[in-house]
């Protein structure tokens, strides 16, 4: 089955089903879209669509994957060129906004699934872990390739915190009603700069203790998330 | 209509419909529950249930309202007794966790609605504004009744930030898989204390500029949220 999926013909069918699903999620919303409607729109049999995507959830995971691959590709030039932590962080977070922009409508329609604690597609779930780990690895590269002096305890937790920061920015972007959503870009500029500033002051004596406690708490919270203990 | 709703008999019917809805949201989930099923469970006609709650959304708003009233009542003794900002904040945030605890299952089932940017029940929407303003007003009292010296620019934005903090804690509580969800109480202790500590250091020279920028950004973000411009 896997071999068939990967032939050029298979790839074409797979892409057609994916495109049909995105259209329907946008038009009718995620909940109201059935696998049958997706197959009809793509011009394939229901059996064939189940072969490529055993459920609607698989289509959402594919959506995450497509977005992440675009995000990663758009981040590479910035990561290759910049050494300044602020420039690297701003570039990578701008990249996620710009690559998600064509999917703004779809994002809103599947968002309830992303946030729902009982959904396997939840951003913290076991099913979304491989992708989550890849995003966190991207933020590790943001930190490690920079010339900033980041205290080791901060460096250890920072990639996960930046992943959370990315989710916060994407949530703001979904709600952003400004023309062209330029507000989101302004908020990215300002928050990325503030984060770098806070990292640099976090080593000052009056903040060192708070920093340690904050990091300990981040670890505690990460361990408490149901599927993330393994 | 309003008069009829407020008779003792009307209140009883209303409460029965509300209780039936909570049961069904818990058992079947929010999306899968119909107004007809709610009416049947409550033992009233469909027309009668529409009279009290014109839609499922109205039942969710009633749920928010019931939770908020319990939260407010549980907060009063702490607000009357404590002057220390940390004690006031910890008490009020513990109160929201404890009063929501009996509704943990229901919360998870309606959560997607609360978070969905396209839903009128979204925490940032115009429809949920009256209640949001009441919660923010509760946090104004937390700050104003304390003996902490909070810089005026911080005091102006703090209630809204504490409302966001409450939402973050409730999200953690929904995901919390620890026995008895005691982790949530630990996270409340630690975060409320850290917030008070950060407020007290935010006036130090190396942080003053970051504080001003952070507050300016909070105002920008609040103005960008679609329904919140009025």
Short mmCIF file of C-alpha atoms in Angstrom, two decimals:
data_model
loop_
_atom_site.label_atom_id
_atom_site.label_comp_id
_atom_site.label_asym_id
_atom_site.label_seq_id
_atom_site.Cartn_x
_atom_site.Cartn_y
_atom_site.Cartn_z
CA UNK A 1 0.00 0.00 0.00
CA UNK A 2 2.78 2.38 0.91
CA UNK A 3 4.52 1.73 -2.43
CA UNK A 4 1.35 2.55 -4.33
CA UNK A 5 0.89 5.77 -2.36
CA UNK A 6 4.33 6.94 -3.41
CA UNK A 7 4.04 6.47 -7.18
CA UNK A 8 3.68 9.71 -9.18
CA UNK A 9 0.07 8.72 -9.87
CA UNK A 10 -0.46 8.03 -6.18
CA UNK A 11 1.05 11.37 -5.21
CA UNK A 12 -1.28 13.12 -7.64
CA UNK A 13 -4.37 11.45 -6.20
CA UNK A 14 -3.20 12.16 -2.69
CA UNK A 15 -2.67 15.85 -3.51
CA UNK A 16 -6.10 16.08 -5.14
CA UNK A 17 -7.79 14.65 -2.05
CA UNK A 18 -5.85 17.01 0.20
CA UNK A 19 -6.75 20.06 -1.94
CA UNK A 20 -10.43 19.04 -1.97
CA UNK A 21 -10.43 18.68 1.81
CA UNK A 22 -8.87 22.14 2.30
CA UNK A 23 -11.52 23.68 0.02
CA UNK A 24 -14.35 22.00 1.88
CA UNK A 25 -13.00 22.81 5.35
CA UNK A 26 -12.85 26.44 4.20
CA UNK A 27 -16.36 26.43 2.68
CA UNK A 28 -18.31 24.35 5.22
CA UNK A 29 -16.09 24.10 8.25
CA UNK A 30 -14.26 21.05 9.54
CA UNK A 31 -17.11 19.44 11.49
CA UNK A 32 -19.62 19.66 8.62
CA UNK A 33 -17.28 18.13 6.02
CA UNK A 34 -17.58 14.37 5.43
CA UNK A 35 -15.04 12.00 3.88
CA UNK A 36 -17.62 11.27 1.18
CA UNK A 37 -17.89 14.95 0.22
CA UNK A 38 -14.08 15.13 0.05
CA UNK A 39 -13.89 12.08 -2.23
CA UNK A 40 -16.66 13.47 -4.48
CA UNK A 41 -14.93 16.85 -4.79
CA UNK A 42 -11.61 15.19 -5.59
CA UNK A 43 -13.26 12.91 -8.16
CA UNK A 44 -12.08 9.70 -6.50
CA UNK A 45 -13.91 6.80 -4.87
CA UNK A 46 -14.57 6.83 -1.14
CA UNK A 47 -12.39 3.70 -0.83
CA UNK A 48 -9.52 5.44 -2.55
CA UNK A 49 -9.73 8.49 -0.29
CA UNK A 50 -9.73 6.23 2.81
CA UNK A 51 -6.67 4.50 1.38
CA UNK A 52 -4.69 7.74 1.42
CA UNK A 53 -6.29 9.32 4.50
CA UNK A 54 -7.95 6.87 6.92
CA UNK A 55 -9.83 9.76 8.62
CA UNK A 56 -10.37 13.51 8.61
CA UNK A 57 -7.78 13.70 11.38
CA UNK A 58 -5.17 12.42 8.95
CA UNK A 59 -6.00 15.30 6.63
CA UNK A 60 -5.44 17.75 9.46
CA UNK A 61 -2.09 16.13 10.30
CA UNK A 62 -1.17 16.43 6.60
CA UNK A 63 -2.14 20.11 6.78
CA UNK A 64 0.20 20.62 9.76
CA UNK A 65 2.94 18.79 7.86
CA UNK A 66 2.55 20.89 4.70
CA UNK A 67 2.62 24.11 6.74
CA UNK A 68 5.65 22.97 8.68
CA UNK A 69 7.60 22.07 5.54
CA UNK A 70 6.91 25.49 4.05
CA UNK A 71 7.83 27.13 7.34
CA UNK A 72 11.10 25.22 7.53
CA UNK A 73 12.02 26.06 3.93
CA UNK A 74 11.26 29.75 4.44
CA UNK A 75 13.38 29.79 7.60
CA UNK A 76 16.55 28.35 6.06
CA UNK A 77 17.94 31.51 4.42
CA UNK A 78 17.51 33.50 7.66
CA UNK A 79 19.16 30.76 9.72
CA UNK A 80 22.07 30.55 7.25
CA UNK A 81 22.58 34.33 7.13
CA UNK A 82 21.89 35.80 10.57
CA UNK A 83 23.86 35.31 13.78
CA UNK A 84 21.96 37.82 15.90
CA UNK A 85 19.38 36.01 18.07
CA UNK A 86 16.74 38.72 17.56
CA UNK A 87 17.12 38.59 13.77
CA UNK A 88 16.96 34.78 13.75
CA UNK A 89 13.90 34.63 15.98
CA UNK A 90 12.10 37.40 14.09
CA UNK A 91 12.87 35.71 10.76
CA UNK A 92 11.62 32.29 11.80
CA UNK A 93 8.45 33.62 13.39
CA UNK A 94 7.76 35.87 10.38
CA UNK A 95 8.25 32.76 8.24
CA UNK A 96 5.48 30.88 10.06
CA UNK A 97 3.04 33.77 9.66
CA UNK A 98 3.81 34.26 5.95
CA UNK A 99 3.63 30.57 5.07
CA UNK A 100 0.36 30.12 7.00
CA UNK A 101 -1.23 33.24 5.49
CA UNK A 102 -2.76 31.45 2.44
CA UNK A 103 -4.43 29.03 4.88
CA UNK A 104 -5.98 31.64 7.19
CA UNK A 105 -9.58 30.55 6.52
CA UNK A 106 -8.78 26.86 6.85
CA UNK A 107 -6.87 27.47 10.07
CA UNK A 108 -9.88 29.08 11.69
CA UNK A 109 -12.11 26.18 10.66
CA UNK A 110 -9.84 23.51 12.12
CA UNK A 111 -8.69 25.54 15.09
CA UNK A 112 -11.22 24.09 17.49
CA UNK A 113 -9.65 20.69 16.84
CA UNK A 114 -6.13 21.98 17.45
CA UNK A 115 -7.08 23.46 20.81
CA UNK A 116 -9.55 20.86 22.08
CA UNK A 117 -7.90 18.96 24.98
CA UNK A 118 -9.90 15.83 24.17
CA UNK A 119 -8.89 15.73 20.49
CA UNK A 120 -6.00 13.55 19.29
CA UNK A 121 -5.04 16.51 17.09
CA UNK A 122 -4.50 18.74 20.10
CA UNK A 123 -1.17 20.56 19.91
CA UNK A 124 -0.03 18.70 23.05
CA UNK A 125 -1.15 15.21 22.04
CA UNK A 126 0.91 12.10 21.36
CA UNK A 127 -0.26 12.06 17.71
CA UNK A 128 1.05 15.56 17.07
CA UNK A 129 4.29 14.88 18.90
CA UNK A 130 6.55 14.07 15.91
CA UNK A 131 5.67 17.37 14.29
CA UNK A 132 5.85 19.27 17.58
CA UNK A 133 9.36 17.87 18.10
CA UNK A 134 10.36 19.09 14.65
CA UNK A 135 9.12 22.60 15.37
CA UNK A 136 10.94 22.60 18.71
CA UNK A 137 14.09 21.40 16.89
CA UNK A 138 13.77 24.37 14.52
CA UNK A 139 13.78 26.71 17.51
CA UNK A 140 16.80 24.88 18.95
CA UNK A 141 18.62 25.88 15.76
CA UNK A 142 17.47 29.49 16.20
CA UNK A 143 19.15 29.56 19.62
CA UNK A 144 22.20 27.39 18.96
CA UNK A 145 23.25 29.11 15.74
CA UNK A 146 23.14 32.57 17.30
CA UNK A 147 26.00 34.52 18.89
CA UNK A 148 23.88 35.36 21.97
CA UNK A 149 25.16 34.25 25.35
CA UNK A 150 22.19 32.37 26.72
CA UNK A 151 22.53 30.87 30.23
CA UNK A 152 22.51 27.04 29.92
CA UNK A 153 19.36 26.56 32.01
CA UNK A 154 17.52 29.04 29.79
CA UNK A 155 18.93 27.45 26.62
CA UNK A 156 17.61 24.06 27.72
CA UNK A 157 13.98 25.24 27.97
CA UNK A 158 14.01 28.03 25.40
CA UNK A 159 13.12 25.99 22.27
CA UNK A 160 9.94 24.69 23.92
CA UNK A 161 9.07 28.19 25.15
CA UNK A 162 9.58 29.56 21.63
CA UNK A 163 7.28 26.86 20.27
CA UNK A 164 4.63 28.10 22.73
CA UNK A 165 5.40 31.65 21.62
CA UNK A 166 4.80 30.58 18.00
CA UNK A 167 1.40 29.15 18.99
CA UNK A 168 0.52 32.42 20.73
CA UNK A 169 1.45 34.42 17.63
CA UNK A 170 -0.62 32.10 15.43
CA UNK A 171 -3.60 32.51 17.74
CA UNK A 172 -3.26 36.29 17.55
CA UNK A 173 -2.93 36.04 13.76
CA UNK A 174 -6.18 34.05 13.60
CA UNK A 175 -8.01 36.76 15.55
CA UNK A 176 -6.26 39.70 13.84
CA UNK A 177 -8.85 41.89 12.11
CA UNK A 178 -6.42 44.64 10.97
CA UNK A 179 -6.22 45.35 7.20
CA UNK A 180 -3.81 42.85 5.65
CA UNK A 181 -3.20 41.55 9.19
CA UNK A 182 -0.20 43.89 9.40
CA UNK A 183 -0.80 44.09 13.14
CA UNK A 184 0.49 40.55 13.40
CA UNK A 185 3.80 41.56 11.81
CA UNK A 186 4.11 44.50 14.22
CA UNK A 187 3.41 42.24 17.18
CA UNK A 188 6.04 39.79 15.87
CA UNK A 189 8.65 42.57 15.64
CA UNK A 190 7.90 43.81 19.11
CA UNK A 191 7.55 40.49 20.92
CA UNK A 192 10.63 38.87 19.35
CA UNK A 193 12.70 41.87 20.38
CA UNK A 194 11.25 41.82 23.90
CA UNK A 195 12.00 38.12 24.31
CA UNK A 196 15.65 38.66 23.41
CA UNK A 197 15.80 41.59 25.82
CA UNK A 198 14.29 39.52 28.63
CA UNK A 199 16.78 36.72 28.02
CA UNK A 200 19.63 39.19 28.30
CA UNK A 201 18.39 40.66 31.59
CA UNK A 202 17.40 37.29 33.08
CA UNK A 203 20.95 36.86 34.36
CA UNK A 204 20.85 40.00 36.50
CA UNK A 205 20.86 39.27 40.25
CA UNK A 206 17.31 40.53 40.99
CA UNK A 207 15.91 38.25 38.31
CA UNK A 208 18.09 35.17 38.60
CA UNK A 209 15.94 33.51 41.25
CA UNK A 210 12.70 34.21 39.35
CA UNK A 211 14.30 32.84 36.22
CA UNK A 212 15.19 29.59 37.95
CA UNK A 213 11.71 29.23 39.36
CA UNK A 214 10.10 30.01 36.03
CA UNK A 215 12.21 27.37 34.28
CA UNK A 216 11.46 24.79 36.98
CA UNK A 217 7.79 25.49 36.45
CA UNK A 218 8.04 25.13 32.70
CA UNK A 219 9.53 21.68 33.27
CA UNK A 220 6.75 20.79 35.73
CA UNK A 221 4.07 21.88 33.30
CA UNK A 222 5.66 20.01 30.40
CA UNK A 223 5.72 16.83 32.50
CA UNK A 224 2.05 17.23 33.46
CA UNK A 225 0.70 17.27 29.96
CA UNK A 226 -1.03 13.90 29.58
CA UNK A 227 0.63 12.37 26.55
CA UNK A 228 3.99 14.00 26.93
CA UNK A 229 5.43 11.93 29.74
CA UNK A 230 7.21 9.36 27.55
CA UNK B 1 -41.73 36.53 28.38
CA UNK B 2 -39.13 37.84 30.76
CA UNK B 3 -41.70 37.95 33.57
CA UNK B 4 -42.66 34.34 32.99
CA UNK B 5 -39.00 33.28 32.98
CA UNK B 6 -38.52 34.82 36.41
CA UNK B 7 -41.41 33.17 38.25
CA UNK B 8 -40.39 30.38 40.67
CA UNK B 9 -41.97 27.88 38.26
CA UNK B 10 -40.08 29.47 35.36
CA UNK B 11 -36.81 29.35 37.29
CA UNK B 12 -37.37 25.67 38.01
CA UNK B 13 -37.96 24.83 34.33
CA UNK B 14 -34.98 26.91 33.33
CA UNK B 15 -32.76 25.12 35.85
CA UNK B 16 -34.01 21.71 34.65
CA UNK B 17 -33.16 22.55 31.03
CA UNK B 18 -29.74 23.82 32.04
CA UNK B 19 -28.99 20.68 34.08
CA UNK B 20 -30.12 18.44 31.21
CA UNK B 21 -27.87 20.32 28.80
CA UNK B 22 -24.84 19.95 31.10
CA UNK B 23 -25.49 16.20 31.40
CA UNK B 24 -25.76 15.78 27.65
CA UNK B 25 -22.71 17.91 26.84
CA UNK B 26 -20.79 15.69 29.26
CA UNK B 27 -22.15 12.43 27.83
CA UNK B 28 -22.19 13.15 24.10
CA UNK B 29 -20.13 16.29 23.65
CA UNK B 30 -21.34 19.74 22.72
CA UNK B 31 -21.52 19.31 18.93
CA UNK B 32 -23.51 16.06 19.07
CA UNK B 33 -26.14 17.39 21.49
CA UNK B 34 -29.34 18.77 19.95
CA UNK B 35 -31.87 21.15 21.50
CA UNK B 36 -34.45 18.39 21.07
CA UNK B 37 -32.39 15.95 23.12
CA UNK B 38 -32.02 18.59 25.82
CA UNK B 39 -35.77 19.24 25.93
CA UNK B 40 -36.51 15.48 26.08
CA UNK B 41 -34.05 14.93 28.93
CA UNK B 42 -35.49 17.88 30.86
CA UNK B 43 -39.05 16.64 30.27
CA UNK B 44 -40.22 19.86 28.62
CA UNK B 45 -41.44 20.68 25.10
CA UNK B 46 -39.00 21.85 22.46
CA UNK B 47 -40.88 25.17 22.30
CA UNK B 48 -40.46 25.64 26.02
CA UNK B 49 -36.73 24.98 25.91
CA UNK B 50 -36.33 27.50 23.06
CA UNK B 51 -38.26 30.00 25.14
CA UNK B 52 -35.67 29.85 27.90
CA UNK B 53 -32.59 29.26 25.72
CA UNK B 54 -32.95 30.34 22.07
CA UNK B 55 -29.88 28.27 21.12
CA UNK B 56 -27.16 25.97 22.47
CA UNK B 57 -24.92 29.04 22.61
CA UNK B 58 -27.23 30.53 25.22
CA UNK B 59 -26.72 27.43 27.35
CA UNK B 60 -22.96 27.89 27.14
CA UNK B 61 -23.28 31.55 28.14
CA UNK B 62 -25.43 30.43 31.08
CA UNK B 63 -22.70 27.95 31.99
CA UNK B 64 -20.10 30.76 32.00
CA UNK B 65 -22.45 32.86 34.11
CA UNK B 66 -23.04 30.10 36.69
CA UNK B 67 -19.28 29.45 36.95
CA UNK B 68 -18.54 33.14 37.30
CA UNK B 69 -21.12 33.63 40.06
CA UNK B 70 -19.63 30.73 42.04
CA UNK B 71 -16.14 32.06 41.41
CA UNK B 72 -17.10 35.53 42.60
CA UNK B 73 -18.80 34.18 45.74
CA UNK B 74 -15.79 31.99 46.58
CA UNK B 75 -13.45 34.96 46.13
CA UNK B 76 -15.24 37.35 48.48
CA UNK B 77 -13.86 36.06 51.81
CA UNK B 78 -10.27 36.21 50.49
CA UNK B 79 -10.75 39.71 49.12
CA UNK B 80 -12.28 40.86 52.43
CA UNK B 81 -9.52 39.30 54.56
CA UNK B 82 -6.21 39.59 52.70
CA UNK B 83 -4.25 42.72 51.88
CA UNK B 84 -1.16 41.00 50.48
CA UNK B 85 -1.30 40.97 46.67
CA UNK B 86 0.11 37.45 46.43
CA UNK B 87 -2.47 36.09 48.88
CA UNK B 88 -5.33 37.88 47.08
CA UNK B 89 -4.24 36.67 43.64
CA UNK B 90 -3.62 33.10 44.82
CA UNK B 91 -7.01 33.02 46.57
CA UNK B 92 -8.99 34.28 43.58
CA UNK B 93 -7.25 31.97 41.11
CA UNK B 94 -7.66 29.00 43.46
CA UNK B 95 -11.33 29.95 43.67
CA UNK B 96 -11.79 29.65 39.92
CA UNK B 97 -10.15 26.23 39.84
CA UNK B 98 -12.19 24.90 42.77
CA UNK B 99 -15.52 26.21 41.52
CA UNK B 100 -14.87 24.87 37.99
CA UNK B 101 -13.74 21.46 39.24
CA UNK B 102 -17.24 19.85 39.25
CA UNK B 103 -17.56 20.92 35.59
CA UNK B 104 -14.25 19.50 34.37
CA UNK B 105 -15.88 17.09 31.87
CA UNK B 106 -18.31 19.68 30.57
CA UNK B 107 -15.52 22.22 30.17
CA UNK B 108 -13.54 19.91 27.93
CA UNK B 109 -16.60 19.25 25.77
CA UNK B 110 -17.38 22.92 25.20
CA UNK B 111 -13.79 24.09 25.11
CA UNK B 112 -13.49 24.05 21.33
CA UNK B 113 -16.31 26.62 21.25
CA UNK B 114 -14.60 28.84 23.80
CA UNK B 115 -11.36 28.92 21.83
CA UNK B 116 -12.68 28.96 18.25
CA UNK B 117 -12.00 32.42 16.77
CA UNK B 118 -15.06 32.15 14.52
CA UNK B 119 -17.47 31.28 17.34
CA UNK B 120 -19.60 33.98 19.00
CA UNK B 121 -18.79 32.22 22.28
CA UNK B 122 -15.07 32.86 21.85
CA UNK B 123 -13.54 34.32 24.99
CA UNK B 124 -12.71 37.51 23.04
CA UNK B 125 -16.08 37.97 21.32
CA UNK B 126 -18.62 40.76 21.69
CA UNK B 127 -21.19 38.28 23.08
CA UNK B 128 -18.92 37.21 25.90
CA UNK B 129 -17.86 40.77 26.65
CA UNK B 130 -20.23 41.51 29.59
CA UNK B 131 -18.97 38.48 31.45
CA UNK B 132 -15.34 39.13 30.45
CA UNK B 133 -15.68 42.66 31.84
CA UNK B 134 -16.98 41.24 35.11
CA UNK B 135 -14.03 38.89 35.43
CA UNK B 136 -11.61 41.73 34.66
CA UNK B 137 -13.41 43.85 37.29
CA UNK B 138 -12.83 41.06 39.83
CA UNK B 139 -9.09 41.23 39.11
CA UNK B 140 -9.20 45.04 39.42
CA UNK B 141 -10.41 44.47 42.97
CA UNK B 142 -7.56 41.99 43.57
CA UNK B 143 -5.06 44.73 42.69
CA UNK B 144 -6.81 47.79 44.13
CA UNK B 145 -7.57 46.27 47.52
CA UNK B 146 -3.98 45.15 48.08
CA UNK B 147 -1.22 46.99 49.90
CA UNK B 148 1.26 46.38 47.03
CA UNK B 149 2.82 49.40 45.39
CA UNK B 150 2.05 48.75 41.74
CA UNK B 151 3.30 51.33 39.18
CA UNK B 152 0.25 53.10 37.64
CA UNK B 153 0.98 51.94 34.09
CA UNK B 154 1.16 48.34 35.31
CA UNK B 155 -1.99 48.76 37.44
CA UNK B 156 -3.89 49.98 34.36
CA UNK B 157 -3.22 46.80 32.33
CA UNK B 158 -2.85 44.28 35.14
CA UNK B 159 -6.53 43.24 35.50
CA UNK B 160 -6.70 42.29 31.82
CA UNK B 161 -3.39 40.43 32.07
CA UNK B 162 -4.66 38.55 35.12
CA UNK B 163 -7.80 37.57 33.20
CA UNK B 164 -5.50 36.09 30.52
CA UNK B 165 -3.55 34.38 33.29
CA UNK B 166 -6.80 32.85 34.58
CA UNK B 167 -7.53 31.50 31.09
CA UNK B 168 -4.05 30.00 30.92
CA UNK B 169 -4.53 28.29 34.29
CA UNK B 170 -7.92 26.93 33.20
CA UNK B 171 -6.36 25.55 30.02
CA UNK B 172 -3.66 23.82 32.06
CA UNK B 173 -6.35 22.49 34.42
CA UNK B 174 -8.24 21.01 31.46
CA UNK B 175 -5.10 19.19 30.31
CA UNK B 176 -3.89 18.26 33.80
CA UNK B 177 -3.67 14.46 34.11
CA UNK B 178 -2.16 14.38 37.62
CA UNK B 179 -4.12 12.48 40.33
CA UNK B 180 -6.77 14.82 41.72
CA UNK B 181 -5.32 17.50 39.44
CA UNK B 182 -3.14 18.64 42.35
CA UNK B 183 -0.55 19.79 39.82
CA UNK B 184 -2.88 22.63 38.93
CA UNK B 185 -2.87 23.84 42.54
CA UNK B 186 0.93 23.69 42.62
CA UNK B 187 1.16 25.63 39.37
CA UNK B 188 -1.26 28.21 40.80
CA UNK B 189 0.91 28.65 43.92
CA UNK B 190 4.07 29.04 41.91
CA UNK B 191 2.77 31.27 39.10
CA UNK B 192 0.82 33.64 41.36
CA UNK B 193 3.92 34.12 43.46
CA UNK B 194 6.12 34.66 40.40
CA UNK B 195 3.72 37.25 38.98
CA UNK B 196 3.86 39.27 42.20
CA UNK B 197 7.65 39.00 42.17
CA UNK B 198 7.85 40.18 38.55
CA UNK B 199 5.61 43.16 39.32
CA UNK B 200 7.90 44.16 42.16
CA UNK B 201 11.07 43.98 40.04
CA UNK B 202 9.45 45.59 36.98
CA UNK B 203 10.34 49.01 38.37
CA UNK B 204 14.08 48.32 38.44
CA UNK B 205 16.05 50.37 35.89
CA UNK B 206 17.13 47.46 33.65
CA UNK B 207 13.51 46.36 33.30
CA UNK B 208 11.65 49.64 33.18
CA UNK B 209 11.95 50.07 29.42
CA UNK B 210 10.90 46.46 28.72
CA UNK B 211 7.95 46.92 31.04
CA UNK B 212 6.78 50.00 29.14
CA UNK B 213 7.12 48.24 25.82
CA UNK B 214 5.32 45.16 27.09
CA UNK B 215 2.41 47.26 28.34
CA UNK B 216 2.22 49.20 25.07
CA UNK B 217 2.03 45.89 23.26
CA UNK B 218 -0.71 44.57 25.52
CA UNK B 219 -2.76 47.68 24.62
CA UNK B 220 -2.05 47.17 20.90
CA UNK B 221 -3.12 43.53 21.07
CA UNK B 222 -6.28 44.37 23.02
CA UNK B 223 -7.24 46.95 20.37
CA UNK B 224 -6.66 44.47 17.55
CA UNK B 225 -9.08 41.87 18.76
CA UNK B 226 -11.99 42.09 16.30
CA UNK B 227 -14.98 42.75 18.54
CA UNK B 228 -13.20 44.59 21.26
CA UNK B 229 -12.70 47.98 19.57
CA UNK B 230 -15.88 49.61 20.94
#
